CSV table of C-alpha atoms in Angstrom, one decimal:
chain,number,residue,atom,x,y,z
U,26,GLY,CA,-17.7,-12.1,14.9
U,27,ILE,CA,-15.4,-14.1,13.8
U,28,TRP,CA,-14.4,-14.0,10.0
U,29,LEU,CA,-13.9,-18.2,8.2
U,30,TRP,CA,-13.1,-18.4,4.8
U,31,SER,CA,-14.9,-21.4,3.0
U,32,TYR,CA,-12.2,-23.4,0.8
U,33,GLN,CA,-13.6,-22.1,-2.4
U,34,GLN,CA,-12.6,-18.6,-1.4
U,35,VAL,CA,-9.0,-19.6,-0.6
U,36,LYS,CA,-8.6,-21.1,-3.8
U,37,PHE,CA,-10.2,-18.6,-5.9
U,38,TYR,CA,-7.9,-16.0,-4.3
U,39,ALA,CA,-4.6,-18.3,-4.5
U,40,GLY,CA,-5.5,-18.7,-8.4
U,41,VAL,CA,-5.4,-15.5,-9.5
U,42,GLN,CA,-3.1,-14.3,-12.3
U,43,VAL,CA,-3.9,-11.0,-13.7
U,44,TYR,CA,-5.9,-8.2,-12.2
U,45,HIS,CA,-8.9,-8.6,-14.5
U,46,GLU,CA,-9.8,-12.0,-13.0
U,47,LEU,CA,-10.1,-10.0,-9.7
U,48,GLN,CA,-14.1,-9.7,-10.0
U,49,ILE,CA,-17.0,-7.2,-7.8
U,50,GLU,CA,-19.2,-10.2,-7.8
U,51,ASP,CA,-16.7,-12.9,-6.3
U,52,ILE,CA,-17.3,-11.0,-2.8
U,53,HIS,CA,-20.0,-12.2,-0.6
U,54,HIS,CA,-20.0,-9.8,2.4
U,55,TRP,CA,-19.3,-6.5,2.3
U,56,CYS,CA,-18.8,-5.3,5.5
U,57,LEU,CA,-16.7,-6.1,8.7
U,58,ASP,CA,-20.1,-6.6,10.3
U,59,LYS,CA,-21.6,-8.8,7.8
U,60,SER,CA,-23.9,-6.6,6.6
U,61,ASN,CA,-24.1,-4.5,3.3
U,62,PHE,CA,-24.8,-1.3,4.4
U,63,CYS,CA,-21.4,-0.1,5.2
U,64,PRO,CA,-19.3,2.9,3.5
U,65,CYS,CA,-16.9,0.3,1.8
U,66,PRO,CA,-15.8,2.1,-1.6
U,67,ASN,CA,-15.0,-1.0,-4.4
U,68,PRO,CA,-11.7,-2.2,-4.3
U,69,LEU,CA,-10.5,-2.4,-7.8
U,70,THR,CA,-11.5,1.0,-8.3
U,71,PRO,CA,-8.2,3.8,-7.4
U,72,LYS,CA,-9.2,6.7,-5.8
U,73,HIS,CA,-7.3,9.5,-4.7
U,74,ARG,CA,-7.6,12.3,-1.6
U,75,MET,CA,-6.6,15.6,-3.7
U,76,GLY,CA,-8.9,17.7,-1.5
U,77,HIS,CA,-6.6,16.8,1.6
U,78,ARG,CA,-3.9,18.9,1.0
U,79,LEU,CA,-1.3,17.1,3.2
U,80,TRP,CA,-2.1,14.1,2.0
U,81,ARG,CA,-2.0,15.4,-1.7
U,82,GLU,CA,1.3,16.9,-0.7
U,83,ALA,CA,2.8,13.6,0.8
U,84,HIS,CA,1.9,11.9,-2.8
U,85,TYR,CA,3.8,15.0,-4.6
U,86,GLY,CA,6.7,14.2,-2.0
U,87,ASN,CA,6.5,10.6,-2.4
U,88,VAL,CA,6.4,10.8,-7.2
U,89,ARG,CA,9.3,13.4,-6.8
U,90,GLU,CA,11.6,10.8,-3.9
U,91,ALA,CA,10.2,7.9,-6.1
U,92,ALA,CA,11.6,9.6,-9.5
U,93,ILE,CA,14.7,10.5,-8.1
U,94,ALA,CA,15.7,7.2,-6.3
U,95,GLY,CA,14.8,5.9,-9.8
U,96,LYS,CA,17.2,7.7,-11.5
U,97,MET,CA,19.7,6.9,-8.8
U,98,GLY,CA,19.4,3.3,-9.7
U,99,ASN,CA,20.5,1.8,-6.0
U,100,VAL,CA,17.5,0.5,-4.2
U,101,ASP,CA,17.3,-2.4,-2.6
U,102,VAL,CA,14.0,-2.1,-1.4
U,103,VAL,CA,10.8,0.0,-1.8
U,104,PHE,CA,8.0,0.0,1.1
U,105,LEU,CA,4.6,0.5,-0.1
U,106,GLY,CA,2.0,1.6,2.0
U,107,ASP,CA,-0.3,3.1,4.6
U,108,ASP,CA,0.8,5.2,8.0
U,109,MET,CA,3.1,2.0,8.9
U,110,ILE,CA,5.6,2.4,6.1
U,111,GLU,CA,5.6,6.8,6.1
U,112,GLU,CA,6.0,6.3,9.9
U,113,TRP,CA,8.9,4.3,9.5
U,114,ARG,CA,10.7,7.5,8.2
U,115,GLY,CA,9.3,9.6,11.2
U,116,LEU,CA,6.6,10.9,8.7
U,117,SER,CA,2.8,11.7,8.9
U,118,TYR,CA,1.6,12.9,5.3
U,119,GLY,CA,5.1,14.1,4.5
U,120,LYS,CA,5.6,16.1,7.7
U,121,LEU,CA,8.3,15.8,10.4
U,122,ASN,CA,6.5,13.5,13.5
U,123,PRO,CA,8.6,14.3,16.7
U,124,ASN,CA,6.5,11.3,18.1
U,125,LYS,CA,7.8,8.8,15.5
U,126,GLU,CA,12.0,10.6,16.2
U,127,ALA,CA,12.9,7.0,18.0
U,128,ASN,CA,11.7,5.3,14.0
U,129,ALA,CA,13.3,7.1,11.8
U,130,GLN,CA,16.6,6.6,13.2
U,131,VAL,CA,16.5,2.7,13.1
U,132,PHE,CA,15.0,3.2,9.3
U,133,GLU,CA,17.8,5.2,8.8
U,134,ASN,CA,20.3,2.6,10.3
U,135,LEU,CA,19.3,-0.2,8.5
U,136,PHE,CA,18.0,1.2,5.2
U,137,TRP,CA,19.9,4.4,4.6
U,138,GLU,CA,23.8,3.0,2.6
U,139,GLY,CA,23.5,4.6,-0.2
U,140,LEU,CA,23.2,8.1,0.9
U,141,GLY,CA,26.7,7.6,3.0
U,142,TYR,CA,25.3,8.7,6.3
U,143,ASN,CA,25.9,5.2,8.0
U,144,ASN,CA,27.3,1.5,7.4
U,145,ALA,CA,23.4,0.3,6.8
U,146,ASP,CA,23.3,-3.1,4.9
U,147,PHE,CA,20.7,-1.7,2.5
U,148,ASP,CA,18.8,1.3,0.3
U,149,GLY,CA,15.6,1.3,1.3
U,150,LEU,CA,12.7,4.5,-0.1
U,151,THR,CA,9.4,4.4,1.7
U,152,LEU,CA,6.1,5.7,0.3
U,153,GLY,CA,3.8,5.7,2.3
U,154,ILE,CA,0.8,8.0,3.2
U,155,THR,CA,-1.0,8.0,6.0
U,156,GLY,CA,-4.5,6.8,6.5
U,157,ASP,CA,-4.5,5.7,3.0
U,158,LYS,CA,-6.4,2.3,1.9
U,159,THR,CA,-5.8,-0.5,-0.6
U,160,PHE,CA,-7.7,1.9,-3.0
U,161,ASN,CA,-5.9,5.1,-2.5
U,162,LEU,CA,-2.2,2.9,-3.1
U,163,LEU,CA,-3.5,1.8,-5.8
U,164,TRP,CA,-4.5,5.3,-7.8
U,165,ARG,CA,-0.7,6.8,-6.3
U,166,LEU,CA,0.7,4.0,-7.7
U,167,GLN,CA,-1.2,4.3,-11.2
U,168,ASN,CA,0.3,8.7,-11.1
U,169,GLY,CA,3.6,9.1,-10.4
U,170,GLU,CA,4.6,6.4,-7.5
U,171,LEU,CA,5.4,4.0,-9.2
U,172,PRO,CA,7.6,5.1,-12.8
U,173,ASN,CA,9.7,2.8,-15.3
U,174,SER,CA,13.1,4.3,-13.8
U,175,LEU,CA,12.4,2.7,-10.2
U,176,HIS,CA,13.6,-0.7,-10.4
U,177,PRO,CA,14.4,-2.4,-6.4
U,178,SER,CA,15.4,-5.8,-6.1
U,179,VAL,CA,12.3,-6.3,-3.5
U,180,TRP,CA,8.8,-4.8,-3.2
U,181,TRP,CA,7.2,-4.8,0.1
U,182,ILE,CA,3.7,-4.0,0.2
U,183,SER,CA,2.0,-2.9,3.8
U,184,ILE,CA,-1.6,-2.1,3.5
U,185,GLY,CA,-5.4,-3.1,3.9
U,186,THR,CA,-5.0,-2.0,7.8
U,187,ASN,CA,-7.2,1.2,7.3
U,188,ASP,CA,-9.7,-0.7,5.0
U,189,PHE,CA,-11.5,-2.4,7.8
U,190,GLY,CA,-12.0,0.9,9.8
U,191,HIS,CA,-11.2,4.1,10.3
U,192,ASP,CA,-12.6,6.9,13.0
U,193,GLY,CA,-13.8,4.1,15.0
U,194,LYS,CA,-16.1,2.8,12.6
U,195,PRO,CA,-16.0,-1.0,10.9
U,196,TYR,CA,-16.2,-0.7,6.7
U,197,CYS,CA,-14.8,-3.4,4.6
U,198,SER,CA,-14.8,-7.2,5.1
U,199,PRO,CA,-12.3,-9.1,4.8
U,200,GLU,CA,-13.2,-10.4,1.3
U,201,VAL,CA,-12.9,-6.9,0.1
U,202,VAL,CA,-9.8,-5.8,1.7
U,203,SER,CA,-7.9,-9.2,0.7
U,204,MET,CA,-9.2,-8.7,-3.1
U,205,GLY,CA,-7.6,-4.7,-2.3
U,206,ILE,CA,-4.5,-6.1,-1.6
U,207,LEU,CA,-4.5,-8.3,-4.5
U,208,ARG,CA,-4.9,-5.3,-7.3
U,209,VAL,CA,-2.4,-3.5,-5.9
U,210,ILE,CA,0.1,-6.3,-5.8
U,211,GLU,CA,-1.3,-6.7,-9.3
U,212,GLU,CA,-0.7,-3.6,-10.1
U,213,VAL,CA,3.0,-3.9,-9.2
U,214,ARG,CA,3.4,-7.5,-11.3
U,215,GLU,CA,1.7,-5.8,-14.4
U,216,LYS,CA,4.3,-3.3,-14.6
U,217,ARG,CA,7.3,-5.2,-13.4
U,218,PRO,CA,6.6,-8.9,-14.5
U,219,ASN,CA,9.8,-9.9,-12.3
U,220,ALA,CA,9.3,-8.3,-8.9
U,221,LEU,CA,10.1,-10.1,-6.1
U,222,ILE,CA,7.1,-8.8,-3.9
U,223,VAL,CA,6.9,-9.4,-0.7
U,224,VAL,CA,3.1,-8.8,1.4
U,225,ASN,CA,3.3,-8.3,5.0
U,226,SER,CA,1.0,-9.4,7.3
U,227,ILE,CA,-2.0,-7.1,8.7
U,228,LEU,CA,-2.1,-5.4,11.8
C-alpha cells in the first residue's frame, strides 16, 4: 500500500526542536504493512550489535578513525550511516569488499585531499556499518563515533533504508523510520549545536 501522511503529522515532525519532544505515543502505525505485529524496535532507544563480531570490529575501527580525524582537525565532511556510507570506502563490516573497489576509487578522488594521495578538494570521513538501522547509528554516536574533538564543516546523514526491512521481511513504517532519523539528527544537534547537517533521502 501507499503511505500518506496527514498534515498534522508533517507539522508535528517539522516542529521538533530537541529530541526530548519526540514521543513514541505519536506513532500511529508501527509496521510497514500497517499492522502492529512486526519486529520493529523503539526508534528512540539506542541499540548495539556487539554480538556480531564483524560489526563490533567495524565499530571499534570507526571509533579509532573518528578520534584520529578529530585530532587532525581538518575534516570537511563526516558521513554517518549504513551500508551505502560504508561502501563508499569499498568496505563491508570494516573489511575490504572487492565488489566495491570502484566506489572507493571515486571516494578517494573526491574526499581524500588531506592524505596527500590526490588532488581532491575535500577531506571526508565515512562512519557507516553494513546493515545498521537508525537506532544502531544512534548507539554508535553515543559510544565513541562522535568524539568531542571531531568538528567537520558538514555532517552528512544517510540512514533508514534498513529500518524498512531486512532479509526480505517488512519491518517499520515511515512514521517509525522518520522518528528514528530525527532522533539521530537531534543527537548530532545536541552535541554540535551549530552544525550544518545534510540528510540524504532514503533510496
